[in-house]
mmCIF file of C-alpha atoms and ligand atoms in Angstrom:
data_model
loop_
_atom_site.group_PDB
_atom_site.id
_atom_site.type_symbol
_atom_site.label_atom_id
_atom_site.label_comp_id
_atom_site.label_asym_id
_atom_site.label_seq_id
_atom_site.Cartn_x
_atom_site.Cartn_y
_atom_site.Cartn_z
ATOM 1 C CA MET A 1 116.751 164.697 148.443
ATOM 2 C CA LYS A 2 117.146 162.622 145.253
ATOM 3 C CA ILE A 3 114.123 160.284 143.861
ATOM 4 C CA THR A 4 112.911 157.826 141.388
ATOM 5 C CA ALA A 5 109.421 157.361 140.680
ATOM 6 C CA PHE A 6 107.725 154.344 138.979
ATOM 7 C CA ALA A 7 105.125 155.125 137.221
ATOM 8 C CA GLY A 8 101.734 153.477 135.366
ATOM 9 C CA GLY A 9 98.949 155.236 134.232
ATOM 10 C CA VAL A 10 96.889 157.883 135.772
ATOM 11 C CA GLY A 11 97.369 157.380 139.397
ATOM 12 C CA GLY A 12 100.825 157.389 138.803
ATOM 13 C CA ALA A 13 101.010 160.330 136.822
ATOM 14 C CA LYS A 14 98.640 162.561 139.404
ATOM 15 C CA LEU A 15 101.216 161.146 142.788
ATOM 16 C CA ALA A 16 104.375 161.366 139.734
ATOM 17 C CA HIS A 17 103.128 165.313 139.401
ATOM 18 C CA GLY A 18 103.008 166.473 143.202
ATOM 19 C CA LEU A 19 106.806 164.762 143.043
ATOM 20 C CA ALA A 20 107.433 167.342 140.262
ATOM 21 C CA GLN A 21 106.416 170.350 142.621
ATOM 22 C CA HIS A 22 108.537 169.781 145.417
ATOM 23 C CA LEU A 23 111.291 168.163 143.700
ATOM 24 C CA SER A 24 114.105 170.197 141.550
ATOM 25 C CA PRO A 25 114.798 168.292 137.996
ATOM 26 C CA GLU A 26 118.249 167.218 139.863
ATOM 27 C CA GLU A 27 116.226 165.454 142.086
ATOM 28 C CA LEU A 28 113.484 163.955 140.426
ATOM 29 C CA THR A 29 113.549 161.271 137.954
ATOM 30 C CA ILE A 30 110.392 159.249 136.596
ATOM 31 C CA ILE A 31 110.713 155.845 134.890
ATOM 32 C CA VAL A 32 107.170 154.929 133.238
ATOM 33 C CA ASN A 33 105.772 151.698 132.260
ATOM 34 C CA THR A 34 105.832 151.039 128.250
ATOM 35 C CA GLY A 35 104.397 147.323 128.609
ATOM 36 C CA ASP A 36 100.422 148.637 127.741
ATOM 37 C CA ASP A 37 102.306 150.342 124.336
ATOM 38 C CA PHE A 38 100.969 148.856 121.264
ATOM 39 C CA GLU A 39 100.926 149.698 117.386
ATOM 40 C CA HIS A 40 97.257 150.285 116.421
ATOM 41 C CA LEU A 41 96.005 152.088 112.614
ATOM 42 C CA GLY A 42 100.093 152.556 111.821
ATOM 43 C CA LEU A 43 100.809 154.019 115.248
ATOM 44 C CA THR A 44 102.771 153.782 117.944
ATOM 45 C CA ILE A 45 100.757 154.518 120.559
ATOM 46 C CA CYS A 46 102.653 154.861 124.613
ATOM 47 C CA PRO A 47 99.902 155.342 126.665
ATOM 48 C CA ASP A 48 100.957 155.508 129.913
ATOM 49 C CA LEU A 49 104.333 157.790 129.095
ATOM 50 C CA ASP A 50 101.959 160.079 127.245
ATOM 51 C CA THR A 51 99.857 160.127 130.457
ATOM 52 C CA VAL A 52 102.613 161.063 132.494
ATOM 53 C CA CYS A 53 103.645 163.978 130.331
ATOM 54 C CA TYR A 54 100.653 165.645 129.746
ATOM 55 C CA THR A 55 100.112 165.531 133.293
ATOM 56 C CA LEU A 56 103.663 167.064 134.221
ATOM 57 C CA ALA A 57 103.103 169.414 131.306
ATOM 58 C CA GLY A 58 99.563 170.296 132.442
ATOM 59 C CA LEU A 59 97.877 169.128 129.092
ATOM 60 C CA ALA A 60 95.846 166.053 130.535
ATOM 61 C CA ASN A 61 92.407 165.568 129.833
ATOM 62 C CA PRO A 62 90.731 165.936 134.033
ATOM 63 C CA GLU A 63 87.525 163.830 132.960
ATOM 64 C CA THR A 64 89.260 160.686 131.998
ATOM 65 C CA GLY A 65 93.255 161.094 133.207
ATOM 66 C CA TRP A 66 94.297 159.782 129.902
ATOM 67 C CA GLY A 67 94.576 161.820 126.636
ATOM 68 C CA ARG A 68 94.301 165.966 125.724
ATOM 69 C CA VAL A 69 92.520 168.514 127.561
ATOM 70 C CA ASN A 70 90.195 170.549 125.672
ATOM 71 C CA GLU A 71 90.565 167.735 122.795
ATOM 72 C CA THR A 72 88.096 167.295 119.328
ATOM 73 C CA TRP A 73 87.489 163.965 118.175
ATOM 74 C CA ASN A 74 87.318 164.497 114.157
ATOM 75 C CA THR A 75 89.704 161.830 113.136
ATOM 76 C CA ILE A 76 87.963 159.254 114.861
ATOM 77 C CA SER A 77 84.934 160.048 113.949
ATOM 78 C CA ASN A 78 86.155 159.662 110.307
ATOM 79 C CA ILE A 79 88.114 156.878 110.943
ATOM 80 C CA GLU A 80 84.499 155.392 112.249
ATOM 81 C CA LYS A 81 82.676 156.174 109.334
ATOM 82 C CA LEU A 82 85.046 154.565 106.640
ATOM 83 C CA GLY A 83 84.544 151.677 108.960
ATOM 84 C CA GLY A 84 88.066 151.624 110.685
ATOM 85 C CA PRO A 85 88.500 150.625 114.515
ATOM 86 C CA ASN A 86 87.176 152.760 116.846
ATOM 87 C CA TRP A 87 87.258 151.379 120.196
ATOM 88 C CA PHE A 88 90.499 153.309 121.020
ATOM 89 C CA ARG A 89 89.564 156.505 121.264
ATOM 90 C CA LEU A 90 92.134 159.148 119.766
ATOM 91 C CA GLY A 91 91.804 162.634 120.055
ATOM 92 C CA ASP A 92 92.971 164.563 117.211
ATOM 93 C CA GLN A 93 96.187 166.579 119.317
ATOM 94 C CA ASP A 94 96.813 163.290 120.804
ATOM 95 C CA PHE A 95 97.200 161.593 117.154
ATOM 96 C CA ALA A 96 99.367 164.471 116.539
ATOM 97 C CA THR A 97 102.015 162.958 118.850
ATOM 98 C CA HIS A 98 101.278 159.192 117.623
ATOM 99 C CA LEU A 99 102.168 160.094 114.240
ATOM 100 C CA GLU A 100 104.911 162.132 114.894
ATOM 101 C CA ARG A 101 106.299 159.692 117.191
ATOM 102 C CA THR A 102 106.020 157.145 114.841
ATOM 103 C CA ARG A 103 107.701 159.172 112.324
ATOM 104 C CA ARG A 104 110.655 159.553 114.293
ATOM 105 C CA LEU A 105 110.829 156.358 115.697
ATOM 106 C CA LYS A 106 110.912 155.163 111.748
ATOM 107 C CA GLU A 107 113.461 157.679 111.182
ATOM 108 C CA GLY A 108 115.925 155.576 114.048
ATOM 109 C CA LYS A 109 115.469 157.390 116.682
ATOM 110 C CA LYS A 110 114.954 155.483 120.303
ATOM 111 C CA LEU A 111 111.815 155.903 121.945
ATOM 112 C CA SER A 112 113.768 157.534 125.207
ATOM 113 C CA GLU A 113 115.308 160.543 122.542
ATOM 114 C CA ILE A 114 111.650 161.240 121.076
ATOM 115 C CA THR A 115 110.302 161.194 125.035
ATOM 116 C CA ARG A 116 112.910 163.852 125.645
ATOM 117 C CA GLU A 117 112.519 165.957 122.268
ATOM 118 C CA PHE A 118 108.003 165.537 123.733
ATOM 119 C CA CYS A 119 108.904 166.707 126.617
ATOM 120 C CA ASN A 120 111.233 169.574 126.023
ATOM 121 C CA ALA A 121 108.860 170.817 123.288
ATOM 122 C CA TRP A 122 105.847 171.132 125.941
ATOM 123 C CA GLY A 123 107.810 172.952 128.563
ATOM 124 C CA ILE A 124 108.352 169.506 130.894
ATOM 125 C CA GLN A 125 111.666 170.075 133.042
ATOM 126 C CA HIS A 126 111.782 167.197 134.926
ATOM 127 C CA ALA A 127 113.202 164.007 133.154
ATOM 128 C CA ILE A 128 110.515 161.125 132.204
ATOM 129 C CA LEU A 129 112.394 158.099 130.830
ATOM 130 C CA PRO A 130 110.900 155.483 129.205
ATOM 131 C CA MET A 131 111.916 152.082 130.930
ATOM 132 C CA SER A 132 113.174 150.427 127.355
ATOM 133 C CA ASP A 133 113.993 151.209 124.582
ATOM 134 C CA SER A 134 113.140 148.265 123.010
ATOM 135 C CA ALA A 135 109.744 147.155 122.984
ATOM 136 C CA VAL A 136 108.115 145.168 125.915
ATOM 137 C CA ARG A 137 104.838 143.961 125.438
ATOM 138 C CA THR A 138 102.529 142.870 127.847
ATOM 139 C CA ILE A 139 100.283 140.112 127.431
ATOM 140 C CA VAL A 140 97.092 139.159 129.625
ATOM 141 C CA ASP A 141 96.024 135.825 130.060
ATOM 142 C CA THR A 142 92.238 135.023 130.672
ATOM 143 C CA ASP A 143 89.856 132.687 130.709
ATOM 144 C CA GLU A 144 89.603 133.157 126.654
ATOM 145 C CA GLY A 145 93.271 132.839 125.687
ATOM 146 C CA GLU A 146 96.173 135.150 125.643
ATOM 147 C CA LEU A 147 95.011 138.475 124.591
ATOM 148 C CA PRO A 148 97.277 141.939 124.369
ATOM 149 C CA PHE A 149 97.229 144.757 127.165
ATOM 150 C CA GLN A 150 94.719 147.313 125.192
ATOM 151 C CA GLU A 151 93.085 144.291 123.456
ATOM 152 C CA TYR A 152 91.534 143.451 127.135
ATOM 153 C CA PHE A 153 91.299 146.449 129.008
ATOM 154 C CA VAL A 154 90.166 148.612 126.546
ATOM 155 C CA HIS A 155 88.165 146.655 123.908
ATOM 156 C CA ARG A 156 86.896 144.313 125.976
ATOM 157 C CA HIS A 157 87.187 146.520 129.009
ATOM 158 C CA CYS A 158 88.651 144.117 131.200
ATOM 159 C CA GLU A 159 85.843 141.358 131.297
ATOM 160 C CA PRO A 160 87.210 138.337 130.396
ATOM 161 C CA ARG A 161 89.075 136.866 133.796
ATOM 162 C CA VAL A 162 92.628 137.290 134.204
ATOM 163 C CA LYS A 163 94.867 133.945 134.996
ATOM 164 C CA GLY A 164 98.097 135.646 134.749
ATOM 165 C CA PHE A 165 100.377 137.936 133.058
ATOM 166 C CA ARG A 166 103.728 138.175 130.905
ATOM 167 C CA PHE A 167 105.620 140.514 129.481
ATOM 168 C CA ASP A 168 107.002 139.608 126.439
ATOM 169 C CA GLY A 169 110.314 140.811 125.136
ATOM 170 C CA VAL A 170 111.015 141.388 128.782
ATOM 171 C CA ASN A 171 114.185 139.019 129.289
ATOM 172 C CA SER A 172 116.178 140.651 126.363
ATOM 173 C CA ALA A 173 114.702 144.375 127.390
ATOM 174 C CA GLU A 174 117.729 146.537 129.104
ATOM 175 C CA PRO A 175 116.463 149.627 131.129
ATOM 176 C CA VAL A 176 116.903 152.896 128.937
ATOM 177 C CA ILE A 177 120.108 154.694 129.636
ATOM 178 C CA GLY A 178 120.091 157.101 132.634
ATOM 179 C CA ALA A 179 117.410 154.463 134.923
ATOM 180 C CA LEU A 180 120.516 152.248 136.281
ATOM 181 C CA GLU A 181 122.488 155.618 137.210
ATOM 182 C CA ALA A 182 119.277 157.363 138.271
ATOM 183 C CA ILE A 183 118.166 154.430 140.631
ATOM 184 C CA GLU A 184 121.922 154.376 142.182
ATOM 185 C CA SER A 185 121.733 157.916 142.686
ATOM 186 C CA SER A 186 118.991 157.778 144.189
ATOM 187 C CA ASP A 187 118.159 158.485 148.085
ATOM 188 C CA ALA A 188 114.920 156.099 147.231
ATOM 189 C CA VAL A 189 113.006 154.909 144.832
ATOM 190 C CA ILE A 190 108.802 155.631 145.120
ATOM 191 C CA PHE A 191 106.244 153.602 143.458
ATOM 192 C CA CYS A 192 103.852 155.922 142.561
ATOM 193 C CA PRO A 193 100.271 153.975 143.131
ATOM 194 C CA SER A 194 100.029 152.474 139.885
ATOM 195 C CA ASN A 195 98.577 148.695 139.070
ATOM 196 C CA PRO A 196 101.185 146.555 140.693
ATOM 197 C CA TRP A 197 100.425 143.968 138.285
ATOM 198 C CA VAL A 198 100.894 145.600 134.553
ATOM 199 C CA SER A 199 102.396 149.287 135.422
ATOM 200 C CA ILE A 200 104.918 148.611 138.158
ATOM 201 C CA ASP A 201 105.388 145.074 137.706
ATOM 202 C CA PRO A 202 106.718 145.205 133.643
ATOM 203 C CA ILE A 203 109.269 147.554 135.308
ATOM 204 C CA LEU A 204 110.410 145.546 137.886
ATOM 205 C CA SER A 205 110.490 142.379 134.897
ATOM 206 C CA ILE A 206 113.114 144.088 133.340
ATOM 207 C CA PRO A 207 116.180 141.843 134.336
ATOM 208 C CA GLN A 208 118.857 144.560 135.444
ATOM 209 C CA MET A 209 116.195 146.676 137.041
ATOM 210 C CA ARG A 210 115.932 143.969 139.910
ATOM 211 C CA GLN A 211 120.075 144.086 141.026
ATOM 212 C CA VAL A 212 119.906 147.900 141.055
ATOM 213 C CA LEU A 213 116.851 148.166 143.265
ATOM 214 C CA GLU A 214 118.780 145.542 145.961
ATOM 215 C CA ASN A 215 119.444 147.289 149.644
ATOM 216 C CA LYS A 216 117.700 150.799 148.093
ATOM 217 C CA LYS A 217 115.111 151.912 150.105
ATOM 218 C CA ILE A 218 111.993 151.701 148.505
ATOM 219 C CA VAL A 219 108.451 152.935 149.146
ATOM 220 C CA ALA A 220 105.182 151.965 147.309
ATOM 221 C CA VAL A 221 101.895 154.318 147.484
ATOM 222 C CA SER A 222 98.719 151.789 147.473
ATOM 223 C CA PRO A 223 96.418 152.044 144.429
ATOM 224 C CA ILE A 224 94.039 150.350 146.780
ATOM 225 C CA ILE A 225 91.907 152.174 149.362
ATOM 226 C CA GLY A 226 89.649 150.159 151.209
ATOM 227 C CA GLY A 227 89.314 147.475 148.829
ATOM 228 C CA LYS A 228 88.541 149.515 145.840
ATOM 229 C CA THR A 229 90.705 150.936 143.354
ATOM 230 C CA VAL A 230 90.633 154.507 142.838
ATOM 231 C CA LYS A 231 90.285 153.975 139.049
ATOM 232 C CA GLY A 232 91.030 150.784 136.406
ATOM 233 C CA PRO A 233 91.468 147.584 137.675
ATOM 234 C CA ALA A 234 93.817 146.264 139.930
ATOM 235 C CA ALA A 235 91.160 145.194 142.087
ATOM 236 C CA LYS A 236 89.289 142.966 139.960
ATOM 237 C CA MET A 237 92.680 141.498 138.763
ATOM 238 C CA TYR A 238 93.438 140.287 142.861
ATOM 239 C CA SER A 239 90.137 138.933 143.060
ATOM 240 C CA GLU A 240 90.096 137.272 139.948
ATOM 241 C CA LEU A 241 93.579 135.652 140.395
ATOM 242 C CA GLY A 242 92.129 134.298 144.482
ATOM 243 C CA ILE A 243 93.700 137.287 146.410
ATOM 244 C CA GLU A 244 91.545 139.260 148.708
ATOM 245 C CA PRO A 245 92.270 143.045 147.110
ATOM 246 C CA SER A 246 93.430 145.319 149.766
ATOM 247 C CA ALA A 247 96.221 147.732 150.572
ATOM 248 C CA PHE A 248 97.474 144.715 152.629
ATOM 249 C CA ALA A 249 97.526 142.475 149.243
ATOM 250 C CA VAL A 250 99.353 145.349 147.475
ATOM 251 C CA ALA A 251 101.678 145.550 150.131
ATOM 252 C CA GLU A 252 102.350 141.391 149.946
ATOM 253 C CA HIS A 253 102.712 141.737 146.777
ATOM 254 C CA TYR A 254 105.559 144.218 146.665
ATOM 255 C CA ARG A 255 107.146 142.583 150.145
ATOM 256 C CA ASN A 256 110.607 141.623 148.356
ATOM 257 C CA VAL A 257 111.945 145.029 147.248
ATOM 258 C CA LEU A 258 110.047 146.929 149.732
ATOM 259 C CA THR A 259 111.170 149.207 152.407
ATOM 260 C CA GLY A 260 108.522 151.088 153.638
ATOM 261 C CA PHE A 261 104.577 151.526 152.527
ATOM 262 C CA VAL A 262 102.159 154.325 152.208
ATOM 263 C CA LEU A 263 98.337 153.405 153.003
ATOM 264 C CA ASP A 264 94.999 155.528 153.559
ATOM 265 C CA THR A 265 93.690 156.243 156.411
ATOM 266 C CA THR A 266 90.990 154.293 155.658
ATOM 267 C CA ASP A 267 92.731 151.081 155.848
ATOM 268 C CA ALA A 268 94.243 151.938 159.328
ATOM 269 C CA ASN A 269 93.068 148.019 160.392
ATOM 270 C CA LEU A 270 95.591 146.981 157.837
ATOM 271 C CA GLU A 271 98.738 148.930 158.756
ATOM 272 C CA MET A 272 100.098 146.309 161.991
ATOM 273 C CA ASN A 273 99.732 143.121 159.437
ATOM 274 C CA VAL A 274 101.888 145.418 156.767
ATOM 275 C CA GLN A 275 104.336 145.863 159.582
ATOM 276 C CA ASN A 276 104.639 142.068 160.267
ATOM 277 C CA LEU A 277 105.947 142.292 157.141
ATOM 278 C CA THR A 278 108.971 144.179 158.468
ATOM 279 C CA ILE A 279 107.949 147.015 156.264
ATOM 280 C CA LYS A 280 107.654 150.987 157.505
ATOM 281 C CA THR A 281 104.260 152.149 157.168
ATOM 282 C CA LEU A 282 102.775 155.866 156.668
ATOM 283 C CA LEU A 283 99.280 155.962 157.717
ATOM 284 C CA THR A 284 97.866 159.395 155.086
ATOM 285 C CA ASP A 285 95.041 160.637 153.247
ATOM 286 C CA THR A 286 96.376 158.895 149.278
ATOM 287 C CA LEU A 287 93.596 160.087 147.153
ATOM 288 C CA MET A 288 93.953 162.554 144.675
ATOM 289 C CA ASN A 289 90.874 164.280 143.543
ATOM 290 C CA ASN A 290 92.820 167.975 142.748
ATOM 291 C CA LEU A 291 96.162 169.506 142.503
ATOM 292 C CA THR A 292 96.597 170.124 146.189
ATOM 293 C CA ASP A 293 95.914 166.740 147.137
ATOM 294 C CA ARG A 294 98.774 165.455 144.384
ATOM 295 C CA ALA A 295 101.093 168.034 146.191
ATOM 296 C CA ARG A 296 99.924 167.326 150.062
ATOM 297 C CA LEU A 297 100.280 163.805 148.911
ATOM 298 C CA ALA A 298 104.058 163.768 147.720
ATOM 299 C CA ASN A 299 105.136 165.879 150.280
ATOM 300 C CA ASP A 300 103.880 163.599 152.947
ATOM 301 C CA VAL A 301 105.453 161.101 151.143
ATOM 302 C CA LEU A 302 108.733 162.680 150.939
ATOM 303 C CA ASN A 303 108.970 163.351 154.650
ATOM 304 C CA PHE A 304 108.089 159.296 155.024
ATOM 305 C CA VAL A 305 110.799 158.464 153.007
ATOM 306 C CA ARG A 306 113.028 161.236 154.859
ATOM 307 C CA SER A 307 112.675 159.944 157.864
ATOM 308 C CA ASN A 308 112.983 156.071 157.916
HETATM 309 N N1 LIG B 1 91.598 154.488 127.950
HETATM 310 C C1 LIG B 1 90.430 153.639 127.773
HETATM 311 O O1 LIG B 1 89.356 152.954 128.680
HETATM 312 N N2 LIG B 1 89.563 154.209 126.346
HETATM 313 C C2 LIG B 1 89.984 154.764 125.370
HETATM 314 O O2 LIG B 1 89.664 154.645 124.090
HETATM 315 C C3 LIG B 1 91.378 154.726 125.820
HETATM 316 C C4 LIG B 1 92.169 155.873 124.571
HETATM 317 C C5 LIG B 1 93.135 156.106 125.297
HETATM 318 C C6 LIG B 1 93.685 156.910 123.911
HETATM 319 C C7 LIG B 1 95.336 157.228 124.086
HETATM 320 C C8 LIG B 1 95.792 157.305 125.497
HETATM 321 O O3 LIG B 1 97.375 157.671 125.215
HETATM 322 C C9 LIG B 1 95.591 156.403 126.680
HETATM 323 C C10 LIG B 1 93.982 155.728 126.144
HETATM 324 N N3 LIG B 1 92.855 154.978 126.874
HETATM 325 C C11 LIG B 1 92.124 154.538 126.986
HETATM 326 C C12 LIG B 1 94.027 154.867 128.267
HETATM 327 C C13 LIG B 1 94.726 153.739 128.334
HETATM 328 O O4 LIG B 1 94.931 152.744 127.579
HETATM 329 C C14 LIG B 1 94.432 152.745 129.398
HETATM 330 O O5 LIG B 1 94.415 153.881 131.410
HETATM 331 C C15 LIG B 1 96.392 152.407 129.971
HETATM 332 O O6 LIG B 1 96.988 151.789 129.017
HETATM 333 C C16 LIG B 1 96.190 151.851 131.422
HETATM 334 O O7 LIG B 1 97.271 152.856 132.363
#
């Protein structure tokens, strides 16, 4: 079975890792959000891309989900001592990724090409594609005005109230080479349990993406369990936008594209509401606390895809 997975941050990376335990490199393509990429300390940082790559390579920090395991912090500490910005915690090993990526970008290489080279170096066999080779930047509209995504998310700890989002550059962005082909030849597309507003929507907002998704089997896994997000601000964003945060709200968010929806057993009471949107449902344990959980959830989702 061929699958294309859309993924954003930590939750998305975990399910993508689970899927990679069941599907061969020929069967799985992972398309990753680049809306939260930014330029910082003169470097191009691609947090979601790195989170997915580090997770599949077994290099991710298990405590934070982002950054590297067994990390040291000498460079950022010394930047701090010099009075430089320290709010975005870049570890020493992680710095190497950003330095080398920035150097290759300056040489004229594409982000997708560099990502492929890094994946080879890290021993990742599955295709991990940035959603586009051109820059798309998520801008958060807040009660304090517009903020670039990482400024809102990390520097301001998601404190300003959210009013909306826009994805700068998306209208002229093209999907990366191979993305449309992967989707076309897939039996289904899986939206990993990533933030719908700022992880999956940027991918969906690329003009040619919508077209290729038409008439596809599309299954989303809810990142909201029992009205709360496992990690990250999705539930807070829903509340601030005047929507009660729930797995149902996620299904409704995607209702025009989804054929199937996976929600946690905790949310059994919402299953009928989702089915009333003419979306098929799977109720299962969606929390991923360890590697076994990732593989088990991926297996459940793949069985659901096969039988629907
Ligand atoms: N998230 C934080 O909350 N604080 C950080 O200092 C931070 C540093 C960081 C460094 C590299 C990286 O790849 C990710 C990092 N993240 C950090 C996570 C990241 O900014 C967000 O989780 C994603 O952009 C949202 O998906």
